[in-house]
Short mmCIF file of C-alpha atoms and ligand atoms in Angstrom, two decimals:
data_model
loop_
_atom_site.label_atom_id
_atom_site.label_comp_id
_atom_site.label_asym_id
_atom_site.label_seq_id
_atom_site.Cartn_x
_atom_site.Cartn_y
_atom_site.Cartn_z
CA MET A 423 3.45 24.00 -13.58
CA PRO A 424 3.76 20.21 -14.00
CA LEU A 425 4.57 18.24 -10.88
CA ARG A 426 8.35 17.53 -10.85
CA PHE A 427 10.68 15.49 -8.79
CA ASP A 428 13.91 17.08 -9.57
CA ASN A 429 16.82 16.36 -7.16
CA GLN A 430 14.64 13.62 -5.59
CA VAL A 431 15.41 9.90 -5.46
CA ALA A 432 12.64 7.35 -5.91
CA VAL A 433 12.89 3.66 -5.02
CA ILE A 434 10.36 1.40 -6.84
CA THR A 435 10.33 -2.25 -5.84
CA GLY A 436 9.19 -4.82 -8.36
CA ALA A 437 9.73 -2.27 -11.15
CA GLY A 438 10.98 -4.68 -13.89
CA GLY A 439 7.51 -4.87 -15.33
CA GLY A 440 3.79 -4.20 -14.91
CA LEU A 441 2.76 -1.33 -12.62
CA GLY A 442 6.14 -0.76 -11.10
CA ARG A 443 7.70 -0.11 -14.58
CA ALA A 444 5.00 2.49 -15.27
CA TYR A 445 5.81 4.20 -11.98
CA ALA A 446 9.58 4.18 -12.59
CA LEU A 447 9.18 5.51 -16.10
CA LEU A 448 6.81 8.30 -14.87
CA PHE A 449 9.03 9.33 -11.87
CA ALA A 450 12.11 9.41 -14.13
CA SER A 451 10.33 11.44 -16.91
CA ARG A 452 9.62 14.06 -14.26
CA GLY A 453 13.03 14.50 -13.09
CA ALA A 454 13.50 11.87 -10.20
CA LYS A 455 16.56 9.59 -10.03
CA VAL A 456 15.01 6.07 -9.86
CA VAL A 457 16.16 2.73 -8.29
CA VAL A 458 14.58 0.05 -10.40
CA ASN A 459 14.37 -2.91 -8.05
CA ASP A 460 13.31 -6.34 -9.33
CA LEU A 461 14.23 -9.83 -8.35
CA GLY A 462 12.89 -11.19 -11.62
CA VAL A 463 10.62 -13.94 -10.42
CA THR A 464 7.47 -15.55 -11.87
CA THR A 465 4.03 -14.42 -10.56
CA HIS A 466 4.29 -17.34 -8.10
CA GLY A 467 7.57 -16.03 -6.70
CA GLU A 468 9.81 -18.61 -8.54
CA ALA A 469 13.05 -18.09 -10.36
CA GLY A 470 12.78 -17.68 -14.10
CA GLY A 471 10.38 -14.70 -14.38
CA LYS A 472 9.92 -12.96 -17.64
CA GLY A 473 13.27 -11.25 -18.38
CA GLY A 474 14.76 -12.60 -14.99
CA VAL A 475 16.93 -10.04 -13.20
CA ARG A 476 17.41 -8.38 -16.68
CA ALA A 477 13.80 -7.08 -16.24
CA ALA A 478 15.38 -4.37 -14.05
CA ASP A 479 18.06 -3.61 -16.47
CA LYS A 480 15.71 -3.20 -19.36
CA VAL A 481 13.58 -0.60 -17.47
CA VAL A 482 16.76 1.23 -16.47
CA ALA A 483 17.84 1.18 -20.22
CA GLU A 484 14.42 2.62 -21.19
CA ILE A 485 14.72 5.38 -18.64
CA ARG A 486 18.27 6.17 -19.82
CA ARG A 487 17.22 6.26 -23.51
CA ALA A 488 14.57 8.84 -22.64
CA GLY A 489 17.17 11.05 -21.03
CA GLY A 490 16.34 10.05 -17.39
CA GLU A 491 18.60 8.71 -14.54
CA ALA A 492 18.19 5.25 -13.02
CA VAL A 493 20.08 2.30 -11.62
CA ALA A 494 18.99 -1.28 -11.13
CA ASN A 495 18.86 -3.36 -8.08
CA TYR A 496 18.14 -7.16 -8.09
CA ASP A 497 17.71 -7.95 -4.38
CA SER A 498 14.54 -9.40 -2.98
CA VAL A 499 12.47 -6.94 -1.06
CA GLU A 500 13.12 -9.12 2.08
CA PHE A 501 16.47 -7.45 2.06
CA GLY A 502 15.36 -3.77 1.99
CA GLU A 503 18.67 -2.49 3.42
CA LYS A 504 20.46 -3.57 0.23
CA ILE A 505 17.89 -1.84 -1.98
CA ILE A 506 17.99 1.41 -0.05
CA GLN A 507 21.78 1.13 -0.01
CA THR A 508 21.77 1.12 -3.78
CA ALA A 509 19.92 4.38 -3.65
CA ILE A 510 22.42 5.88 -1.19
CA ASP A 511 25.44 4.68 -3.10
CA ALA A 512 24.19 5.95 -6.42
CA TYR A 513 22.46 9.05 -5.41
CA GLY A 514 23.12 9.85 -1.67
CA ARG A 515 19.45 10.04 -0.57
CA VAL A 516 16.01 8.51 -0.76
CA ASP A 517 12.86 10.62 -0.85
CA ILE A 518 10.27 8.30 -2.33
CA LEU A 519 9.54 4.60 -1.66
CA VAL A 520 6.96 2.60 -3.59
CA ASN A 521 6.44 -0.89 -1.99
CA ASN A 522 5.02 -2.34 -5.18
CA ALA A 523 6.71 -5.86 -5.54
CA GLY A 524 4.28 -8.65 -5.25
CA ILE A 525 3.49 -12.30 -6.05
CA LEU A 526 0.39 -14.54 -5.83
CA ARG A 527 -0.18 -17.98 -4.39
CA ASP A 528 -3.81 -18.27 -5.03
CA VAL A 529 -5.59 -21.37 -3.82
CA SER A 530 -8.70 -21.94 -1.69
CA PHE A 531 -8.13 -21.74 2.01
CA ALA A 532 -8.81 -25.47 2.45
CA LYS A 533 -5.94 -26.25 0.20
CA MET A 534 -3.64 -23.48 1.21
CA THR A 535 -0.27 -24.66 2.64
CA ALA A 536 1.96 -22.92 5.26
CA LYS A 537 4.38 -22.19 2.36
CA ASP A 538 1.60 -20.44 0.31
CA TRP A 539 0.89 -18.37 3.44
CA ASP A 540 4.50 -17.61 4.43
CA LEU A 541 5.75 -16.67 1.01
CA ILE A 542 2.98 -14.09 0.51
CA MET A 543 3.66 -12.57 3.98
CA LEU A 544 7.34 -12.56 3.18
CA VAL A 545 7.15 -10.68 -0.03
CA HIS A 546 4.26 -8.31 0.59
CA LEU A 547 4.39 -7.55 4.40
CA LYS A 548 7.95 -8.34 5.34
CA GLY A 549 9.18 -6.89 2.03
CA ALA A 550 7.32 -3.54 2.63
CA TYR A 551 8.57 -3.61 6.31
CA SER A 552 12.19 -4.18 5.29
CA CYS A 553 12.41 -1.54 2.59
CA THR A 554 10.56 1.01 4.74
CA LYS A 555 12.62 0.20 7.80
CA ALA A 556 15.84 0.96 5.79
CA ALA A 557 14.57 4.12 4.27
CA TRP A 558 12.86 5.53 7.35
CA PRO A 559 15.97 6.91 9.18
CA TYR A 560 17.02 8.78 6.01
CA MET A 561 13.52 10.20 5.64
CA GLN A 562 13.38 11.13 9.38
CA LYS A 563 16.76 12.82 9.22
CA GLN A 564 15.93 14.94 6.10
CA LYS A 565 12.43 15.59 7.41
CA TYR A 566 10.86 14.48 4.17
CA GLY A 567 9.54 11.31 2.72
CA ARG A 568 6.75 9.85 0.51
CA ILE A 569 5.74 6.16 0.79
CA VAL A 570 3.10 4.37 -1.26
CA ASN A 571 2.16 0.74 -0.44
CA ALA A 572 0.50 -1.49 -2.97
CA ALA A 573 -2.67 -2.93 -1.28
CA SER A 574 -5.41 -4.49 -3.26
CA GLY A 575 -9.18 -4.82 -3.73
CA ALA A 576 -8.74 -8.39 -2.50
CA GLY A 577 -7.65 -7.10 0.77
CA LEU A 578 -10.36 -4.44 1.04
CA TYR A 579 -13.22 -6.73 0.08
CA GLY A 580 -11.90 -10.37 0.23
CA ASN A 581 -11.58 -12.66 -2.84
CA PHE A 582 -12.04 -16.38 -3.24
CA GLY A 583 -8.70 -18.08 -3.26
CA GLN A 584 -6.69 -15.29 -1.80
CA ALA A 585 -6.83 -15.62 1.99
CA ASN A 586 -3.08 -15.15 2.18
CA TYR A 587 -2.88 -12.31 -0.29
CA SER A 588 -5.87 -10.43 1.00
CA ALA A 589 -4.56 -10.66 4.68
CA ALA A 590 -1.18 -9.27 3.57
CA LYS A 591 -2.79 -6.54 1.33
CA LEU A 592 -5.11 -5.17 4.13
CA GLY A 593 -2.12 -5.47 6.44
CA LEU A 594 -0.38 -2.90 4.21
CA VAL A 595 -3.38 -0.54 4.66
CA GLY A 596 -2.85 -0.75 8.54
CA PHE A 597 0.94 -0.34 8.05
CA SER A 598 0.42 2.83 5.86
CA LYS A 599 -2.00 4.33 8.49
CA THR A 600 0.44 3.84 11.37
CA LEU A 601 3.36 5.09 9.28
CA ALA A 602 1.37 8.14 8.53
CA ARG A 603 0.83 8.93 12.32
CA GLU A 604 4.49 8.30 13.06
CA GLY A 605 5.75 10.22 10.10
CA GLU A 606 3.58 13.24 10.42
CA ARG A 607 5.99 15.45 12.44
CA ARG A 608 8.70 14.88 9.96
CA ASN A 609 6.77 15.35 6.78
CA ILE A 610 6.73 11.77 5.95
CA ASN A 611 3.47 10.71 4.18
CA ALA A 612 2.42 7.14 3.68
CA ASN A 613 -0.66 6.04 1.75
CA ALA A 614 -1.99 2.74 0.25
CA ILE A 615 -3.50 2.09 -3.10
CA ALA A 616 -5.60 -0.67 -4.44
CA PRO A 617 -4.80 -0.70 -8.20
CA LEU A 618 -6.53 -2.48 -11.09
CA ALA A 619 -4.26 -2.94 -14.13
CA GLY A 620 -3.67 -5.36 -16.87
CA THR A 621 -0.40 -7.02 -16.06
CA ARG A 622 0.97 -10.56 -16.05
CA MET A 623 -0.61 -10.80 -12.51
CA THR A 624 -4.12 -10.27 -13.83
CA GLU A 625 -3.81 -11.58 -17.45
CA THR A 626 -4.83 -15.05 -16.38
CA VAL A 627 -8.10 -13.95 -14.75
CA MET A 628 -9.23 -11.24 -17.14
CA PRO A 629 -10.04 -11.43 -20.84
CA GLN A 630 -7.29 -10.05 -23.08
CA GLU A 631 -9.21 -6.99 -24.16
CA VAL A 632 -9.78 -5.98 -20.50
CA VAL A 633 -6.06 -6.54 -19.75
CA ASP A 634 -5.19 -4.42 -22.79
CA ALA A 635 -7.56 -1.56 -21.69
CA LEU A 636 -6.44 -1.47 -18.05
CA LYS A 637 -3.13 0.04 -18.63
CA PRO A 638 -0.61 0.42 -15.75
CA GLU A 639 -0.10 4.03 -17.04
CA TYR A 640 -3.55 4.85 -15.75
CA VAL A 641 -2.44 4.03 -12.20
CA ALA A 642 0.97 5.79 -12.26
CA PRO A 643 -0.35 9.45 -12.05
CA LEU A 644 -2.00 8.79 -8.73
CA VAL A 645 1.20 7.25 -7.32
CA ALA A 646 3.23 10.31 -8.65
CA TYR A 647 0.78 12.78 -7.07
CA LEU A 648 0.83 10.93 -3.69
CA CYS A 649 4.59 11.10 -3.71
CA HIS A 650 4.71 14.78 -4.67
CA GLU A 651 5.86 17.35 -2.03
CA SER A 652 2.74 19.32 -2.54
CA CYS A 653 0.48 16.31 -1.57
CA ARG A 654 -0.87 16.48 1.94
CA GLU A 655 -2.69 13.10 1.90
CA SER A 656 -1.39 10.54 4.47
CA GLY A 657 -2.72 7.40 5.93
CA GLU A 658 -5.39 7.14 3.28
CA VAL A 659 -6.49 4.37 0.78
CA PHE A 660 -7.27 4.88 -2.88
CA GLU A 661 -8.79 2.71 -5.43
CA VAL A 662 -7.48 3.39 -8.93
CA GLY A 663 -7.62 1.94 -12.48
CA ALA A 664 -8.80 2.66 -16.00
CA GLY A 665 -8.55 6.40 -15.55
CA TRP A 666 -10.76 6.33 -12.32
CA ILE A 667 -9.40 7.29 -8.76
CA SER A 668 -11.36 7.26 -5.56
CA LYS A 669 -10.72 7.53 -1.91
CA LEU A 670 -11.99 5.06 0.62
CA ARG A 671 -12.91 5.61 4.34
CA TRP A 672 -14.34 3.60 7.20
CA GLN A 673 -18.03 4.08 7.85
CA ARG A 674 -19.60 3.08 11.19
CA THR A 675 -23.16 2.77 12.23
CA GLN A 676 -24.45 4.84 15.13
CA GLY A 677 -24.67 1.47 16.93
CA HIS A 678 -26.67 0.72 20.04
CA MET A 679 -25.62 1.65 23.64
CA PHE A 680 -26.95 -0.89 26.10
CA SER A 681 -28.26 0.56 29.31
CA SER A 682 -26.15 -1.76 31.50
CA PRO A 683 -22.75 -3.35 31.03
CA THR A 684 -24.27 -6.64 31.94
CA PHE A 685 -26.36 -7.09 28.85
CA THR A 686 -26.69 -10.53 27.37
CA ALA A 687 -26.39 -12.23 23.96
CA ASP A 688 -30.16 -12.11 23.82
CA ASP A 689 -29.95 -8.39 24.18
CA VAL A 690 -27.50 -8.27 21.28
CA ALA A 691 -29.94 -10.25 19.14
CA ALA A 692 -32.95 -8.05 20.06
CA ASN A 693 -30.96 -4.94 18.97
CA TRP A 694 -29.25 -6.24 15.94
CA ALA A 695 -31.23 -4.17 13.48
CA LYS A 696 -30.14 -1.01 15.28
CA ILE A 697 -26.53 -2.19 15.72
CA THR A 698 -26.24 -2.68 11.92
CA ASP A 699 -28.36 0.18 10.69
CA PHE A 700 -26.20 2.72 8.70
CA THR A 701 -28.75 5.55 8.99
CA GLY A 702 -26.76 8.52 10.27
CA ALA A 703 -23.44 6.68 9.97
CA THR A 704 -20.29 8.28 11.28
CA TYR A 705 -16.71 8.24 9.83
CA PRO A 706 -14.06 7.92 12.53
CA THR A 707 -10.71 8.87 11.23
CA SER A 708 -8.44 7.99 14.21
CA LEU A 709 -8.28 5.42 16.95
CA GLN A 710 -8.94 8.16 19.55
CA GLU A 711 -12.01 9.30 17.73
CA SER A 712 -13.29 5.74 17.34
CA MET A 713 -12.79 5.14 21.07
CA GLU A 714 -14.39 8.40 22.33
CA LEU A 715 -17.97 7.15 22.59
CA VAL A 716 -16.81 4.07 24.48
CA MET A 717 -14.73 6.02 26.92
CA ARG A 718 -17.50 8.32 27.63
CA ARG A 719 -19.90 5.42 28.19
CA LEU A 720 -17.40 3.82 30.69
CA GLU A 721 -17.31 7.03 32.70
CA GLU A 722 -21.24 7.07 32.81
CA PHE A 723 -21.23 3.37 33.94
CA LYS A 724 -18.72 4.27 36.65
CA THR A 725 -20.70 7.31 37.96
CA SER A 726 -24.06 5.47 37.78
CA GLY A 727 -22.48 2.69 39.87
P1 NAD B 967 3.78 -7.91 -11.87
O1 NAD B 967 3.90 -9.45 -11.65
O2 NAD B 967 3.73 -7.46 -13.40
O3 NAD B 967 4.97 -7.13 -11.16
C1 NAD B 967 5.40 -7.51 -9.91
C2 NAD B 967 6.91 -7.44 -9.95
O4 NAD B 967 7.48 -7.74 -8.67
C3 NAD B 967 7.51 -8.51 -10.92
O5 NAD B 967 8.31 -7.85 -11.89
C4 NAD B 967 8.33 -9.39 -9.95
O6 NAD B 967 9.52 -9.93 -10.53
C5 NAD B 967 8.64 -8.49 -8.80
N1 NAD B 967 8.88 -9.19 -7.52
C6 NAD B 967 8.26 -10.28 -7.04
N2 NAD B 967 8.75 -10.64 -5.88
C7 NAD B 967 9.78 -9.85 -5.61
C8 NAD B 967 10.75 -9.71 -4.60
N3 NAD B 967 10.82 -10.62 -3.59
N4 NAD B 967 11.67 -8.73 -4.60
C9 NAD B 967 11.69 -7.85 -5.67
N5 NAD B 967 10.87 -7.92 -6.71
C10 NAD B 967 9.91 -8.95 -6.68
O7 NAD B 967 2.45 -7.41 -11.07
P2 NAD B 967 1.70 -6.07 -11.01
O8 NAD B 967 0.34 -6.26 -11.41
O9 NAD B 967 2.44 -5.00 -11.73
O10 NAD B 967 1.70 -5.83 -9.49
C11 NAD B 967 2.37 -4.78 -8.80
C12 NAD B 967 1.78 -4.64 -7.29
O11 NAD B 967 0.35 -4.20 -7.43
C13 NAD B 967 1.75 -5.96 -6.58
O12 NAD B 967 2.03 -5.67 -5.21
C14 NAD B 967 0.30 -6.49 -6.68
O13 NAD B 967 -0.04 -7.37 -5.67
C15 NAD B 967 -0.41 -5.08 -6.65
N6 NAD B 967 -1.71 -5.27 -7.35
C16 NAD B 967 -1.90 -5.40 -8.68
C17 NAD B 967 -3.15 -5.36 -9.25
C18 NAD B 967 -3.41 -5.44 -10.70
O14 NAD B 967 -4.65 -5.30 -11.07
N7 NAD B 967 -2.45 -5.63 -11.48
C19 NAD B 967 -4.32 -5.37 -8.39
C20 NAD B 967 -4.14 -5.25 -6.94
C21 NAD B 967 -2.84 -5.15 -6.44
#
């Protein structure tokens, strides 16, 4: 049976083009009613983006032409309550939220201005916060929700000229992980993806043939799967692009336990090889699990005086 989203409502931010458009078309083709949000800005977040606010209308028209259901919303993701209200007014519920809208203000850190920093935080982090905050009570009440946040390889690995963007994007990973914990009991899942796709965001940094080959349509099936009711993944991070999907996790060295809490910087230096040796690495999956060893050690220090 194909995965379907009948009777479900999906809100996709920044869906007037690029990846968001591909998500919107896919959800609609599989039965979801879609809110196509887009402010219609340039990649730098300025007015006058390709198609402007009409970008959202065009995607809505595409969906309707194909027999699907969709409405447009033109608010900035900073005002998430207005976007979610569009879903409630049009369809009475919200089941799926893809926090996808995004801009770039790439510049080396030395030249980065407070405006470059603030705008990126506003759209990516505050935007995801604001939309999720507005959708959350509905999801809690109906005991069902699926959220996907658009992170980035730049956040996972760092990238020259993207200190602002990478900070925001890794922030969305932490955001997803905590939402997953808080949503668990009400069947609300939240995951993050680091996509790679040829869009206007990447067309200036990649050769045209690569841009053409990295179709947004190769990312959309993962987003659809993560938002399906049968999907049990939550609090996880996936890299996706060009027909490849993989899951990431934290890896931790066994580390070195010092024999006394009064160890010095010289002791750290002397044991550096062991501290950083990934032989026999572990993969903690929760804060509790990550702290277990340290808590046990504290007890030992206490009892040994
Ligand atoms: P895109 O520029 O084609 O699409 C982003 C859309 O977001 C645009 O249509 C834009 O108008 C809209 N938008 C911007 N600010 C908005 C706001 N305040 N409110 C509402 N809409 C707004 O870019 P894309 O490549 O499709 O990127 C989609 C998401 O994926 C972004 O979050 C981006 O950071 C992330 N991402 C993309 C890639 C990639 O390879 N394309 C890689 C990593 C992460």
